[in-house]
PDB file of C-alpha atoms in Angstrom:
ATOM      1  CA  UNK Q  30      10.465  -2.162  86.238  1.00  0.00           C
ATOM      2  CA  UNK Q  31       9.733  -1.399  90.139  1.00  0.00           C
ATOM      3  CA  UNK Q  32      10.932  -3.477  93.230  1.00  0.00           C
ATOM      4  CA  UNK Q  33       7.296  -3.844  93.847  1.00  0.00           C
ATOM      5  CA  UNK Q  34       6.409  -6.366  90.954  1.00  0.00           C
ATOM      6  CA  UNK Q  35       4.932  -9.989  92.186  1.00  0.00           C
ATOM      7  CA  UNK Q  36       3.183 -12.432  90.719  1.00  0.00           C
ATOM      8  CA  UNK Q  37      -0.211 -10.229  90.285  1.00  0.00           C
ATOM      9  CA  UNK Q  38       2.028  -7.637  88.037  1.00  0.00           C
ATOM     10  CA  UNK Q  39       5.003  -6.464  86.363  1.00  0.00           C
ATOM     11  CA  UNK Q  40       5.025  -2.980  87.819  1.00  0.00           C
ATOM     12  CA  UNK Q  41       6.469  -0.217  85.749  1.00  0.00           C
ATOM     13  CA  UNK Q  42       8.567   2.844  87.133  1.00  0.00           C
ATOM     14  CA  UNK Q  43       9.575   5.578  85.427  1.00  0.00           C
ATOM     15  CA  UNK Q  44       7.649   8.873  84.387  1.00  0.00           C
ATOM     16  CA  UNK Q  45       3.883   8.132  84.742  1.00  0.00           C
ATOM     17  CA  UNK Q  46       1.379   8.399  82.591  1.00  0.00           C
ATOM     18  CA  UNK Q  47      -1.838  10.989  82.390  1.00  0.00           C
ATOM     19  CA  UNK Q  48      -4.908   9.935  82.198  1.00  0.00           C
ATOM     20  CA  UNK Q  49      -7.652  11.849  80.538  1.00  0.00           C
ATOM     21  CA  UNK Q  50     -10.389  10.416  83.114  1.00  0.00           C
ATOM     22  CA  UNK Q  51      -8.872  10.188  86.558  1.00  0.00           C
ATOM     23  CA  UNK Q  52     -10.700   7.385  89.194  1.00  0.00           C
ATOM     24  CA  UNK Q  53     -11.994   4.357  88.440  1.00  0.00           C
ATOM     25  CA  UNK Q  54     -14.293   3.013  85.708  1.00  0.00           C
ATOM     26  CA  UNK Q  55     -16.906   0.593  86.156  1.00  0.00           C
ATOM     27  CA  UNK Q  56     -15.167  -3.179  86.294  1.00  0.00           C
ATOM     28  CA  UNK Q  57     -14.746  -5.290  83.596  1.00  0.00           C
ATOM     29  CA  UNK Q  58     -12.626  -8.572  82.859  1.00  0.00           C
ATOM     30  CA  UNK Q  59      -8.804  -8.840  82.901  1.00  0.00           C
ATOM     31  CA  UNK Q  60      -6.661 -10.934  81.134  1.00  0.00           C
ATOM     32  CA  UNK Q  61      -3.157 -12.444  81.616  1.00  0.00           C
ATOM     33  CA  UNK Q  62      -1.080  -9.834  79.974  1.00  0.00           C
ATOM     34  CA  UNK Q  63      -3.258  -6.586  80.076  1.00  0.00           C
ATOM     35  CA  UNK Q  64      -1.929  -3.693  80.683  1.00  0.00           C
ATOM     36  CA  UNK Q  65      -3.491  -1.460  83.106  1.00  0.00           C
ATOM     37  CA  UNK Q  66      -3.193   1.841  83.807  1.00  0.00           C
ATOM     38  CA  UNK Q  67      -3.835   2.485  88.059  1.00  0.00           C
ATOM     39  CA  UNK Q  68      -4.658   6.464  89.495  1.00  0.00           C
ATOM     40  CA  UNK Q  69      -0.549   6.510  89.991  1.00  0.00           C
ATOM     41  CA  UNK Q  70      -0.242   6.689  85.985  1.00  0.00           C
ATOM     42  CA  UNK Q  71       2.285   4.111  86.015  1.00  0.00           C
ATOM     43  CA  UNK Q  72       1.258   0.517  84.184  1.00  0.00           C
ATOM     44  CA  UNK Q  73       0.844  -2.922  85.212  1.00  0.00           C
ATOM     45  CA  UNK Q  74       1.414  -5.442  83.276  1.00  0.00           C
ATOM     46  CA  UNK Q  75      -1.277  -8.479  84.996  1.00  0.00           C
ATOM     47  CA  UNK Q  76       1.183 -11.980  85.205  1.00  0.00           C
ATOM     48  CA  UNK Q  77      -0.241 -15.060  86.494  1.00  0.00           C
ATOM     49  CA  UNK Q  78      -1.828 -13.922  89.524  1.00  0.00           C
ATOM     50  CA  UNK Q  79      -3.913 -11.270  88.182  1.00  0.00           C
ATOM     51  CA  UNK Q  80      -7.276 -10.267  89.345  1.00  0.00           C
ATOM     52  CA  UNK Q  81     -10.324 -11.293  87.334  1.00  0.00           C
ATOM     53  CA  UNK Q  82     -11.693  -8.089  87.238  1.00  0.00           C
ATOM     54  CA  UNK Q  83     -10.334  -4.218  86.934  1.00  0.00           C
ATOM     55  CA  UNK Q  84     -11.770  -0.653  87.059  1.00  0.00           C
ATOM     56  CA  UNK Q  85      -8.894   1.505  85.355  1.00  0.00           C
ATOM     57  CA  UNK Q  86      -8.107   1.558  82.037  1.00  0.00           C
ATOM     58  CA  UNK Q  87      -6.160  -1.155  79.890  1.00  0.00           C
ATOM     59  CA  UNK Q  88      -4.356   0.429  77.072  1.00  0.00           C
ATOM     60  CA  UNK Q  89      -2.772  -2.605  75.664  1.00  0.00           C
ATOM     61  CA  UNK Q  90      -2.272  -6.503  76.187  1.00  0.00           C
ATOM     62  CA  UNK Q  91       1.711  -8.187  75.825  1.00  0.00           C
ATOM     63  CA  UNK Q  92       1.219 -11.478  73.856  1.00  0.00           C
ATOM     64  CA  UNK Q  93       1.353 -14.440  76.242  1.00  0.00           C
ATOM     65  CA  UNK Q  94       4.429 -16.053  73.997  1.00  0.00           C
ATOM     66  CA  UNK Q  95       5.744 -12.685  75.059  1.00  0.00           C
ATOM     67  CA  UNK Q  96       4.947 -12.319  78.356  1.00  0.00           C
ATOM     68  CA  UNK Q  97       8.235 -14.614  79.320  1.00  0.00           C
ATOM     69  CA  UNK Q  98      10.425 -11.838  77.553  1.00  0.00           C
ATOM     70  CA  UNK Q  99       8.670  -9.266  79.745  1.00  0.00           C
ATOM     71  CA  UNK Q 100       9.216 -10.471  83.203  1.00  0.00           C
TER      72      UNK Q 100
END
């Protein structure tokens, strides 16, 4: 997890990941727990603050009973 997680996300570090499109896609709704890939390749988990909208890919949402376990 990076130093630069906040309330908006739980940042991950580590290796990042490739994306088959790179840029951003057309927006589209976000939800508490989505997990977002940004042009860096490395995910974002969206906490509390999250934006309402997103243009990069979410490849997964974390349970919101889970999301304590997570941050």
């Amino acid at each position: 997890v990076s130093s630069a997680s906040n309330r908006i996300g739980l940042r991950m570090d580590g290796p990042a990941l490739e994306r088959a499109r790179p840029g951003e896609l057309p927006s589209e709704g976000t939800v508490l727990g989505a997990v977002q890939v940004p042009t860096d390749g490395r995910p974002v988990v969206f906490l509390a603050d999250h934006p309402t909208t997103g243009g990069y890919p979410v490849i997964g949402v974390v349970r919101t009973a889970d999301l304590p376990a997570a941050a």
